[in-house]
Each structure stands twice: as structure tokens, then as C-alpha cells.
Short mmCIF file of C-alpha atoms in Angstrom, two decimals:
data_model
loop_
_atom_site.label_atom_id
_atom_site.label_comp_id
_atom_site.label_asym_id
_atom_site.label_seq_id
_atom_site.Cartn_x
_atom_site.Cartn_y
_atom_site.Cartn_z
CA MET R 1 137.93 112.76 264.97
CA ARG R 2 138.98 115.86 266.99
CA ASN R 3 138.87 113.75 270.16
CA SER R 4 141.12 111.02 268.69
CA LEU R 5 144.52 110.21 270.14
CA PHE R 6 146.31 111.49 267.01
CA TRP R 7 145.02 115.09 267.31
CA ARG R 8 145.69 115.19 271.02
CA ILE R 9 149.31 114.12 270.54
CA LEU R 10 149.71 116.57 267.67
CA ALA R 11 148.26 119.38 269.79
CA VAL R 12 150.67 118.57 272.62
CA GLY R 13 153.60 118.66 270.16
CA LEU R 14 152.61 121.99 268.58
CA LEU R 15 151.89 123.67 271.90
CA PRO R 16 155.60 124.57 272.64
CA LEU R 17 155.91 126.12 269.16
CA LEU R 18 152.88 128.28 269.73
CA VAL R 19 154.23 129.39 273.10
CA LEU R 20 157.52 130.39 271.51
CA TYR R 21 155.65 132.15 268.72
CA PHE R 22 153.72 134.35 271.15
CA TYR R 23 156.57 134.68 273.64
CA PHE R 24 158.87 136.36 271.11
CA ASN R 25 157.84 139.25 268.95
CA ALA R 26 155.38 138.01 266.36
CA SER R 27 157.25 139.85 263.58
CA ASP R 28 160.54 138.26 264.68
CA SER R 29 158.83 134.83 264.75
CA VAL R 30 157.42 135.36 261.27
CA SER R 31 160.77 136.45 259.91
CA PHE R 32 162.41 133.46 261.58
CA ILE R 33 159.89 131.11 260.00
CA HIS R 34 160.47 132.70 256.57
CA GLU R 35 164.20 132.40 256.95
CA HIS R 36 164.03 128.77 258.15
CA ILE R 37 161.06 127.37 256.26
CA PRO R 38 162.68 123.99 255.56
CA PHE R 39 163.58 123.56 259.21
CA VAL R 40 160.09 124.52 260.40
CA LEU R 41 158.45 122.17 257.91
CA LEU R 42 160.77 119.39 259.05
CA VAL R 43 159.80 119.97 262.70
CA VAL R 44 156.08 119.98 261.83
CA ALA R 45 156.49 116.83 259.73
CA ILE R 46 158.34 115.14 262.58
CA LEU R 47 155.57 116.13 264.98
CA ILE R 48 152.88 114.80 262.63
CA GLY R 49 154.81 111.57 262.02
CA ALA R 50 155.48 111.06 265.72
CA SER R 51 151.82 111.73 266.49
CA TYR R 52 150.78 109.22 263.84
CA LEU R 53 153.17 106.52 265.12
CA ILE R 54 152.21 107.01 268.74
CA ASN R 55 148.53 107.04 267.78
CA ARG R 56 148.95 103.86 265.73
CA THR R 57 150.89 102.14 268.51
CA TYR R 58 148.12 102.77 271.06
CA SER R 59 144.89 103.07 269.09
CA GLN R 60 145.26 100.05 266.80
CA PRO R 61 145.40 97.45 269.62
CA ILE R 62 142.64 99.29 271.47
CA ASN R 63 140.43 99.33 268.37
CA HIS R 64 141.17 95.64 267.79
CA LEU R 65 140.24 94.95 271.39
CA THR R 66 136.88 96.70 271.11
CA GLN R 67 136.06 95.04 267.78
CA HIS R 68 136.93 91.49 268.91
CA LEU R 69 135.84 91.53 272.52
CA ASP R 70 133.60 88.48 271.93
CA GLU R 71 136.46 86.54 270.30
CA PRO R 72 138.95 85.73 273.07
CA GLN R 73 140.99 83.40 270.86
CA ASP R 74 141.55 86.15 268.31
CA LEU R 75 142.57 88.57 271.07
CA THR R 76 145.01 86.01 272.47
CA ASN R 77 146.58 85.47 269.05
CA PHE R 78 146.89 89.25 268.49
CA PHE R 79 148.42 89.73 271.94
CA PHE R 80 151.18 87.14 271.43
CA ARG R 81 151.70 87.87 267.74
CA THR R 82 152.09 91.66 267.94
CA LYS R 83 155.54 92.88 268.99
CA LEU R 84 156.51 96.06 270.85
CA LEU R 85 153.12 96.65 272.44
CA PRO R 86 153.28 99.40 275.04
CA ALA R 87 153.36 98.16 278.62
CA GLU R 88 150.02 99.86 279.33
CA ILE R 89 148.38 98.07 276.40
CA GLN R 90 149.94 94.76 277.47
CA ARG R 91 148.50 95.12 280.96
CA LEU R 92 145.11 96.07 279.52
CA TYR R 93 145.09 93.05 277.20
CA LYS R 94 146.17 90.68 279.96
CA ARG R 95 143.47 91.96 282.29
CA VAL R 96 140.79 91.71 279.61
CA LEU R 97 141.89 88.19 278.60
CA ASP R 98 141.91 87.05 282.22
CA ASP R 99 138.41 88.48 282.76
CA LEU R 100 137.14 86.89 279.54
CA ASP R 101 138.65 83.53 280.51
CA LEU R 102 136.95 83.70 283.92
CA LYS R 103 133.67 84.75 282.30
CA TYR R 104 133.68 81.88 279.80
CA ARG R 105 134.63 79.35 282.44
CA GLU R 106 131.75 80.53 284.61
CA GLN R 107 129.43 80.31 281.59
CA GLU R 108 130.59 76.75 280.88
CA ASN R 109 130.04 75.78 284.51
CA THR R 110 126.61 77.40 284.46
CA GLN R 111 125.67 75.64 281.23
CA SER R 112 126.97 72.33 282.58
CA GLU R 113 125.00 72.70 285.79
CA LYS R 114 121.94 73.73 283.80
CA ALA R 115 122.28 70.65 281.58
CA ILE R 116 122.63 68.39 284.62
CA PHE R 117 119.64 70.05 286.28
CA SER R 118 117.59 69.72 283.09
CA SER R 119 118.60 66.06 282.71
CA ILE R 120 117.64 65.30 286.30
CA LEU R 121 114.28 67.03 285.88
CA SER R 122 113.46 65.23 282.64
CA SER R 123 114.42 61.81 284.01
CA MET R 124 112.55 62.14 287.31
CA THR R 125 109.48 59.95 287.73
CA ASP R 126 108.02 62.51 290.15
CA GLY R 127 106.38 65.59 288.71
CA ILE R 128 107.93 69.01 289.40
CA LEU R 129 106.11 72.31 288.88
CA VAL R 130 106.96 75.83 290.09
CA VAL R 131 104.72 78.90 290.08
CA ASP R 132 105.82 82.49 290.77
CA GLU R 133 104.21 85.17 292.92
CA ASN R 134 101.61 85.75 290.17
CA ASN R 135 100.72 82.03 290.11
CA ASP R 136 102.23 81.67 286.63
CA VAL R 137 104.06 78.44 285.82
CA THR R 138 107.81 79.06 285.54
CA LEU R 139 109.03 75.45 285.48
CA ILE R 140 107.48 72.07 284.67
CA ASN R 141 109.19 68.74 283.97
CA GLN R 142 108.16 65.93 281.65
CA ALA R 143 106.64 63.78 284.41
CA ALA R 144 104.31 66.58 285.52
CA GLY R 145 103.32 67.18 281.90
CA SER R 146 102.47 63.48 281.47
CA ILE R 147 100.44 63.39 284.68
CA PHE R 148 98.26 66.33 283.66
CA ASN R 149 98.49 65.82 279.89
CA VAL R 150 100.05 69.22 279.13
CA THR R 151 103.15 70.24 277.20
CA LYS R 152 105.97 72.43 278.48
CA GLU R 153 105.33 75.05 275.81
CA SER R 154 101.63 75.37 276.66
CA ALA R 155 102.31 75.55 280.40
CA LEU R 156 105.14 78.05 280.81
CA ASN R 157 104.14 81.65 281.59
CA HIS R 158 100.50 80.65 281.96
CA SER R 159 98.55 80.68 285.22
CA LEU R 160 98.20 77.45 287.19
CA VAL R 161 94.42 77.60 286.80
CA GLU R 162 94.76 77.58 283.01
CA VAL R 163 97.42 74.85 282.88
CA ILE R 164 96.03 72.37 285.43
CA ARG R 165 92.29 72.35 285.54
CA HIS R 166 91.91 70.52 288.83
CA PHE R 167 90.31 72.19 291.85
CA LYS R 168 92.52 70.26 294.29
CA MET R 169 95.67 71.88 292.88
CA ASN R 170 94.16 75.35 293.20
CA GLU R 171 92.99 74.63 296.76
CA LEU R 172 96.49 73.43 297.63
CA LEU R 173 97.99 76.60 296.16
CA GLU R 174 95.67 78.83 298.20
CA LYS R 175 96.31 76.92 301.43
CA THR R 176 100.07 77.14 300.93
CA ARG R 177 99.96 80.88 300.27
CA GLU R 178 97.76 81.50 303.30
CA SER R 179 99.74 79.35 305.73
CA GLY R 180 103.24 79.88 304.35
CA THR R 181 104.02 76.25 305.21
CA PRO R 182 104.17 73.04 303.13
CA GLN R 183 100.80 71.42 302.38
CA ILE R 184 99.99 67.86 301.25
CA ASP R 185 96.94 66.48 299.46
CA SER R 186 96.06 63.39 297.42
CA PHE R 187 93.67 63.21 294.49
CA GLU R 188 92.89 61.45 291.22
CA THR R 189 93.44 63.12 287.86
CA THR R 190 91.02 62.95 284.97
CA PRO R 191 90.80 61.46 282.44
CA GLU R 192 94.17 59.71 282.92
CA LYS R 193 93.08 58.29 286.31
CA TYR R 194 96.46 58.84 287.98
CA TYR R 195 96.33 58.82 291.77
CA ILE R 196 98.62 61.64 292.88
CA ARG R 197 100.07 62.78 296.18
CA CYS R 198 101.01 66.45 295.81
CA ILE R 199 103.32 68.36 298.17
CA ALA R 200 103.32 72.18 297.86
CA THR R 201 106.32 73.96 299.43
CA PRO R 202 106.92 77.74 299.55
CA LEU R 203 110.36 78.75 298.24
CA LYS R 204 110.90 81.56 300.72
CA GLU R 205 114.53 82.63 300.58
CA GLN R 206 115.54 81.02 297.29
CA MET R 207 112.65 82.34 295.20
CA PRO R 208 110.41 84.64 297.25
CA GLY R 209 106.76 84.27 296.31
CA SER R 210 107.29 81.05 294.35
CA ILE R 211 105.81 77.66 295.28
CA LEU R 212 107.23 74.26 294.37
CA PHE R 213 104.80 71.40 293.67
CA LEU R 214 106.15 67.85 293.96
CA MET R 215 103.76 65.25 292.51
CA GLN R 216 104.23 61.56 293.28
CA ASP R 217 102.37 58.99 291.18
CA LEU R 218 100.89 56.52 293.67
CA THR R 219 98.65 54.81 291.12
CA ARG R 220 100.53 51.51 291.25
CA ILE R 221 100.73 51.55 295.06
CA ARG R 222 97.00 52.25 295.25
CA GLN R 223 96.27 49.41 292.83
CA LEU R 224 98.39 47.06 294.93
CA GLU R 225 96.51 48.17 298.03
CA ILE R 226 93.20 47.46 296.29
CA ILE R 227 94.52 44.07 295.19
CA ARG R 228 95.62 43.33 298.75
CA ARG R 229 92.18 44.24 300.14
CA ASP R 230 90.46 42.20 297.45
CA PHE R 231 92.77 39.28 298.16
CA VAL R 232 91.98 39.34 301.88
CA SER R 233 88.28 39.69 301.12
CA ASN R 234 88.35 36.82 298.60
CA VAL R 235 90.31 34.52 300.90
CA SER R 236 87.90 35.30 303.73
CA HIS R 237 84.94 34.53 301.47
CA GLU R 238 86.44 31.31 300.11
CA LEU R 239 87.32 30.09 303.60
CA ARG R 240 84.00 31.09 305.10
CA THR R 241 81.94 28.81 302.84
CA PRO R 242 83.63 25.46 303.69
CA LEU R 243 84.13 26.44 307.34
CA THR R 244 80.43 27.29 307.64
CA SER R 245 79.52 23.94 306.08
CA LEU R 246 81.88 22.12 308.45
CA LYS R 247 80.39 23.90 311.45
CA LEU R 248 76.82 23.05 310.38
CA ILE R 249 77.75 19.42 309.74
CA THR R 250 79.46 19.18 313.13
CA GLU R 251 76.47 20.71 314.92
CA THR R 252 74.10 18.37 313.09
CA LEU R 253 76.16 15.34 314.08
CA GLN R 254 76.34 16.56 317.68
CA ASP R 255 72.56 17.02 317.77
CA GLY R 256 72.00 13.26 317.40
CA MET R 257 72.65 12.50 313.74
CA LEU R 258 75.38 10.09 314.86
CA ASP R 259 72.62 7.72 315.95
CA ASP R 260 71.66 7.29 312.30
CA PRO R 261 74.71 5.59 310.72
CA GLN R 262 73.51 6.03 307.13
CA GLN R 263 72.91 9.79 307.47
CA ALA R 264 76.04 10.19 309.58
CA GLU R 265 78.11 8.64 306.79
CA LYS R 266 76.69 11.09 304.26
CA PHE R 267 77.53 14.04 306.49
CA LEU R 268 81.03 12.68 307.09
CA ASP R 269 81.56 12.30 303.32
CA ARG R 270 80.45 15.88 302.85
CA MET R 271 82.80 16.98 305.64
CA SER R 272 85.64 15.16 303.91
CA GLY R 273 84.82 16.96 300.65
CA GLU R 274 84.88 20.37 302.35
CA ILE R 275 88.21 19.52 303.98
CA ASP R 276 89.57 18.51 300.57
CA ASN R 277 88.43 21.88 299.17
CA LEU R 278 90.24 23.69 301.99
CA SER R 279 93.39 21.62 301.45
CA GLN R 280 93.27 22.31 297.70
CA MET R 281 92.87 26.05 298.33
CA VAL R 282 95.82 26.12 300.74
CA GLU R 283 97.98 24.13 298.33
CA GLU R 284 97.09 26.37 295.41
CA LEU R 285 97.74 29.52 297.46
CA LEU R 286 101.16 28.20 298.46
CA GLU R 287 101.88 27.19 294.87
CA LEU R 288 100.83 30.62 293.56
CA SER R 289 102.99 32.32 296.18
CA ARG R 290 106.02 30.22 295.23
CA ILE R 291 105.52 30.87 291.52
CA GLU R 292 105.07 34.65 291.96
CA SER R 293 108.20 34.88 294.12
CA GLY R 294 110.25 32.89 291.59
CA ARG R 295 110.98 30.08 294.05
CA VAL R 296 109.73 27.33 291.74
CA PRO R 297 112.62 26.12 289.56
CA LEU R 298 111.61 25.02 286.08
CA GLU R 299 113.01 21.65 285.08
CA LYS R 300 113.22 22.32 281.38
CA ARG R 301 113.91 19.84 278.62
CA TRP R 302 113.09 19.49 274.94
CA VAL R 303 109.48 18.33 274.52
CA LYS R 304 107.26 17.75 271.49
CA PRO R 305 104.01 19.79 271.67
CA GLN R 306 102.14 16.62 270.64
CA GLU R 307 103.30 14.92 273.86
CA LEU R 308 101.86 17.70 276.00
CA LEU R 309 98.49 17.60 274.22
CA GLY R 310 98.29 13.81 274.34
CA ALA R 311 99.18 13.57 278.04
CA ALA R 312 96.69 16.27 279.08
CA CYS R 313 93.88 14.79 276.96
CA GLU R 314 94.53 11.29 278.31
CA ARG R 315 94.38 12.50 281.93
CA MET R 316 91.01 14.26 281.41
CA THR R 317 89.30 11.89 278.96
CA LEU R 318 87.52 9.88 281.67
CA GLN R 319 86.20 13.01 283.36
CA ALA R 320 85.01 14.37 280.00
CA GLU R 321 83.19 11.14 279.22
CA ARG R 322 81.44 11.21 282.59
CA ALA R 323 80.24 14.72 281.76
CA GLY R 324 78.94 13.54 278.38
CA LEU R 325 81.60 15.39 276.37
CA THR R 326 84.01 14.45 273.62
CA CYS R 327 87.68 15.44 273.84
CA SER R 328 89.96 15.54 270.78
CA THR R 329 93.36 16.86 269.69
CA ASN R 330 94.38 18.69 266.54
CA PHE R 331 97.95 19.52 265.50
CA PRO R 332 100.26 19.28 262.48
CA PRO R 333 102.78 16.42 262.69
CA ASP R 334 105.90 18.53 262.06
CA LEU R 335 105.76 20.92 265.02
CA PRO R 336 109.23 21.75 266.41
CA SER R 337 110.18 20.81 269.97
CA ILE R 338 110.09 23.42 272.74
CA PHE R 339 112.37 23.78 275.77
CA VAL R 340 109.93 23.71 278.71
CA ASP R 341 109.07 22.14 282.05
CA LYS R 342 106.80 19.35 280.82
CA SER R 343 104.92 18.74 284.07
CA ARG R 344 104.22 22.45 284.59
CA LEU R 345 102.86 23.08 281.09
CA GLU R 346 100.89 19.85 281.25
CA SER R 347 99.26 21.12 284.46
CA VAL R 348 98.32 24.32 282.60
CA LEU R 349 96.57 22.34 279.87
CA VAL R 350 94.86 20.11 282.46
CA ASN R 351 93.60 23.17 284.31
CA LEU R 352 92.19 24.67 281.09
CA LEU R 353 90.61 21.32 280.22
CA HIS R 354 89.09 21.02 283.69
CA ASN R 355 87.45 24.44 283.32
CA ALA R 356 86.19 23.57 279.84
CA ILE R 357 84.58 20.35 281.14
CA LYS R 358 83.02 22.17 284.10
CA PHE R 359 81.37 24.86 281.96
CA THR R 360 80.29 22.79 278.93
CA ARG R 361 76.86 21.17 278.85
CA PRO R 362 76.48 17.43 278.12
CA GLY R 363 76.70 16.67 274.42
CA GLY R 364 79.31 19.36 273.84
CA SER R 365 82.88 18.99 272.65
CA ILE R 366 86.38 20.11 273.64
CA GLU R 367 89.35 20.39 271.28
CA LEU R 368 93.02 20.69 272.20
CA SER R 369 95.15 22.13 269.41
CA ALA R 370 98.65 23.43 268.74
CA TYR R 371 100.21 25.28 265.81
CA GLN R 372 103.31 27.31 265.02
CA ASN R 373 103.02 31.09 264.79
CA LEU R 374 106.35 32.67 263.78
CA ASN R 375 108.77 31.85 266.62
CA THR R 376 106.16 30.50 269.04
CA ILE R 377 103.99 27.44 269.53
CA VAL R 378 100.38 28.35 270.33
CA PHE R 379 98.32 25.91 272.43
CA SER R 380 94.51 26.26 272.57
CA VAL R 381 91.66 24.63 274.49
CA LYS R 382 88.36 25.27 272.72
CA ASP R 383 84.95 24.30 274.12
CA THR R 384 81.28 24.67 273.18
CA GLY R 385 80.27 25.73 276.67
CA ILE R 386 78.31 28.56 278.21
CA GLY R 387 80.90 31.21 277.38
CA ILE R 388 82.09 34.23 279.37
CA LEU R 389 80.59 37.70 279.48
CA PRO R 390 82.75 40.43 277.85
CA LYS R 391 82.99 42.34 281.15
CA ASP R 392 84.46 39.26 282.84
CA LEU R 393 86.81 38.18 280.07
CA ALA R 394 89.66 40.54 281.00
CA ARG R 395 89.59 39.43 284.65
CA VAL R 396 89.41 35.65 284.40
CA PHE R 397 93.14 35.33 285.14
CA GLU R 398 92.90 37.27 288.41
CA ARG R 399 93.17 35.43 291.71
CA PHE R 400 89.81 34.23 293.10
CA TYR R 401 87.90 35.82 290.24
CA LYS R 402 84.81 33.84 289.25
CA SER R 403 82.64 35.10 286.43
CA ASP R 404 79.59 33.27 287.77
CA ARG R 405 79.76 32.22 291.40
CA SER R 406 76.46 30.39 291.24
CA ARG R 407 78.00 27.95 288.73
CA SER R 408 81.57 27.82 290.03
CA GLU R 409 81.36 27.42 293.77
CA SER R 410 83.32 24.17 293.60
CA GLY R 411 86.51 25.88 292.40
CA THR R 412 88.98 28.06 294.27
CA GLY R 413 89.37 30.70 291.56
CA LEU R 414 93.15 30.26 291.59
CA GLY R 415 93.69 27.81 288.72
CA LEU R 416 93.79 30.34 285.88
CA SER R 417 96.00 32.69 287.89
CA ILE R 418 98.48 29.85 288.44
CA ALA R 419 98.29 28.98 284.74
CA ARG R 420 99.07 32.58 283.77
CA HIS R 421 102.14 32.73 286.02
CA LEU R 422 103.46 29.39 284.76
CA VAL R 423 103.08 30.47 281.13
CA GLU R 424 104.78 33.80 281.83
CA ALA R 425 107.59 31.99 283.65
CA HIS R 426 108.28 30.28 280.30
CA GLY R 427 108.38 33.66 278.53
CA GLY R 428 104.94 33.16 276.99
CA LYS R 429 101.53 34.86 276.99
CA ILE R 430 98.04 33.60 277.80
CA TRP R 431 94.68 34.98 276.71
CA ALA R 432 91.01 34.06 276.35
CA GLU R 433 88.33 34.57 273.69
CA SER R 434 84.67 33.83 274.23
CA GLN R 435 81.11 34.29 273.05
CA VAL R 436 78.22 33.79 275.42
CA ASN R 437 76.36 30.48 274.84
CA GLN R 438 78.76 29.56 272.02
CA GLY R 439 81.92 28.62 273.85
CA SER R 440 85.36 29.81 274.89
CA THR R 441 88.91 29.39 273.65
CA PHE R 442 91.84 29.68 276.05
CA SER R 443 95.21 29.99 274.34
CA PHE R 444 98.82 30.48 275.36
CA SER R 445 102.03 30.85 273.39
CA ILE R 446 105.46 29.44 274.23
CA PRO R 447 108.65 30.66 272.48
CA ILE R 448 110.64 28.21 270.38
CA LYS R 449 114.16 28.33 271.84
#
């Protein structure tokens, strides 16, 4: 209290009186005070009142400023609402308000930039991870967490070795620290089986001692590369077989078999069959390429499911009879029409029927059926054939895939892949169910539009 503005002003006011008191004879001063007590009291009262008013004028706004420093709106209202503020206090308030305004604007900009940065990090498909000079994780985005199956909370402020238990990441960290230059490595994560390319970059000037890890998920690209290699390998294999047969037939004919017309005719018939197989493979490859690229327009119209079943069964009945099989249809009479390309879906059913005939022993049966399931029509081709092994069932719709090459050398391995793409082009799905030595059921659904 003794250091308050009030006491200081009061002391300054009383100082001249004390000087006068000691300057004149103390007894004269005492007698003067006794003679003029009312006047002296009035002077003292005026000094106290003036000290109080001056103190209130200056200390109240200063106290208000210190108490509401975190409330700039309240300070602004007080500044414009209070009249007769001293010029010094006005300048102080204006300076403080300007500084607060600048501070809050900088905070808003910082928060906005932080929100944008956080949004970018969370929406990135590439993983981002930063470690400090102690190898503790200081930043990790959602993509990196998904790749390594860790959460942000469990990763932050923990060492990289604890967070990501993969020796390749630790090797990359050590190489980057030793060299001081960016390092790149590729590896597969477990158990998620992501194939990752990781780039480690030292953050020299921006964050000394820290290292930024950028992780790119190349799983899909690697799968496509494997598919491409398999495709080339399968095409090479499928072409090699008929070309080898053609070469052997040609050499046999050149070695004198032409002199035997009967044998020569057999070899020429076989040559014609191999050429037909090659032509069929080329046509199916071109067809599959056109379908996958979306260059095959669908000529859709309203068709009854019964028409599709009847047409497909009629086309394959003779072939089924030659194989000693019975072919039948089964469907309710009130199925709604579907908006499809009739010839394309008919070819799907014919392809499924052809496979059923090829893999069903004489005396067996094949049934074509259709039924409504919610907003779709489900078509099925069920046989009593040799069935498909569980390990092969998920791959039967892949290009060139043959579950048993010893029993399916006559096919190209493209029919089911074409069927899948045609069904999907209609917005449908195709699947297979099978039990070994009991038969298979191939089904596909088409939306009712």
C-alpha cells in the first residue's frame, strides 16, 4: 500500500508544508497551526482529495488493464466508454490494444496454418513420420499409422525402434544419420503385407537432428507388375503349345508324310485345329482388352431372364447330349425384365455352360436357373462335375488361370475372365461355389433397373 500511487501523490503534496514547517521557527509554525486550524485542515483535506482523485484517474484504468489483459474486447469497450482518460493512459491502452490485436491475428493465422497442415497430413495417401535427434517420434500421420498398424497416441514421444518394429526402418535411420544425405529403401511390412518404398531425409536447417520419413505404398503397383509378368508368362506358355505342335506337324509332313495321303490329311486336320486355337486365343485377348478398356458399347434393351436361359440352353444342348449329359432350366414364371445387352449376357451363360460340359463326366447333369434376390436377378449354372479345389476357387476368374492343366489344355483360360468383366460392365457380380467330386455352381447377379 505504501508504494501505491495515492500515497506518493499525498507525500508530494505534503512535502511543501513540511518544508515550511521546518523553515520557520517550529514554535511559530505550531502557533500558526493552532490559530488557523480550520484552514490547515482544509488544505490537508484538499491534498488528500486531490491525491485520491489523481490516484483513481490513473490507477483504476491501469488495474482494469492488468485484470483484463486476456479480454481485448472488454478493454476496447472500457477504452471507448470511459471519458476523460489521461493522455498517458490513452496512449498505453492504444498500444496494448494494438499489440493484442496483432497477437491474436498471428495466433489465428498460426492456428489456420496448423489446421491446413494437419488436414493435408491426414488426407495424404503417403505416410509421413518425423523423429528427433533422440530418435523419438515427433510426428506421424494417419497413412503411416495404417501402414505399420500403430496409433498416433502410441507412437508420439516413443523411440522409432519401439513404434515400428522393422529392421529395415532402423537400418535406414542409421544410414541417414551416418551419411547425412537422403536414403531410399524398399521392403514389405508384416503382417499387413504392404510393399513400401521409404525415403529418409535429414531436416538440417529446419529441424537440426530430425529425420523425415516419407513412405509410399507401392503394393498395388507391385501387384500390377506381378500380373504383367504372369500375363506375359501365360501368353508365352499358351502360344508355345500350339506353335510347337504346328512345328512338329510341319516337320513330319516335310519328312515324307505327304506321300501318305491318309496320314497327311490327319496331320493337316490337326494343324487346322491348332490354328483355330491360336485364332480363338487372339480373338479372346482382343475382346478382353476391349472390354477392360471400356471400348465395347453395351446395346442394352429390356429382356426377360427366361429368354436368356432358353437361348443359352438351346445353343449348348447338342454339345451336352454328345457328352452324355442332360441340360435343364429352372426359373419362376414371374421374373421381372432386366435392362441388359442380350448377346453379351447370353455369351456369359454359354461360356459357363461350356465349362460345365467340359468338366462333367458322362451321365451327369447341368441346370440353368434364375431367381430374384432383392433388387437383382441371380443366374446360376450348376453341374455335377469334378469340382474345383478350394485353393483354386478364388482364382478361376483370373486370365489364363487353369485349375487343372492336364484336363483343360483345350481352353485358353480367358473365358471366365471375359465373363467377369461383362457381368461387372452391367453393374453385377460373379462368383463360384464348388465341392470336389460333387460339382460346381457359377452364379452372377444383374441389377433390376
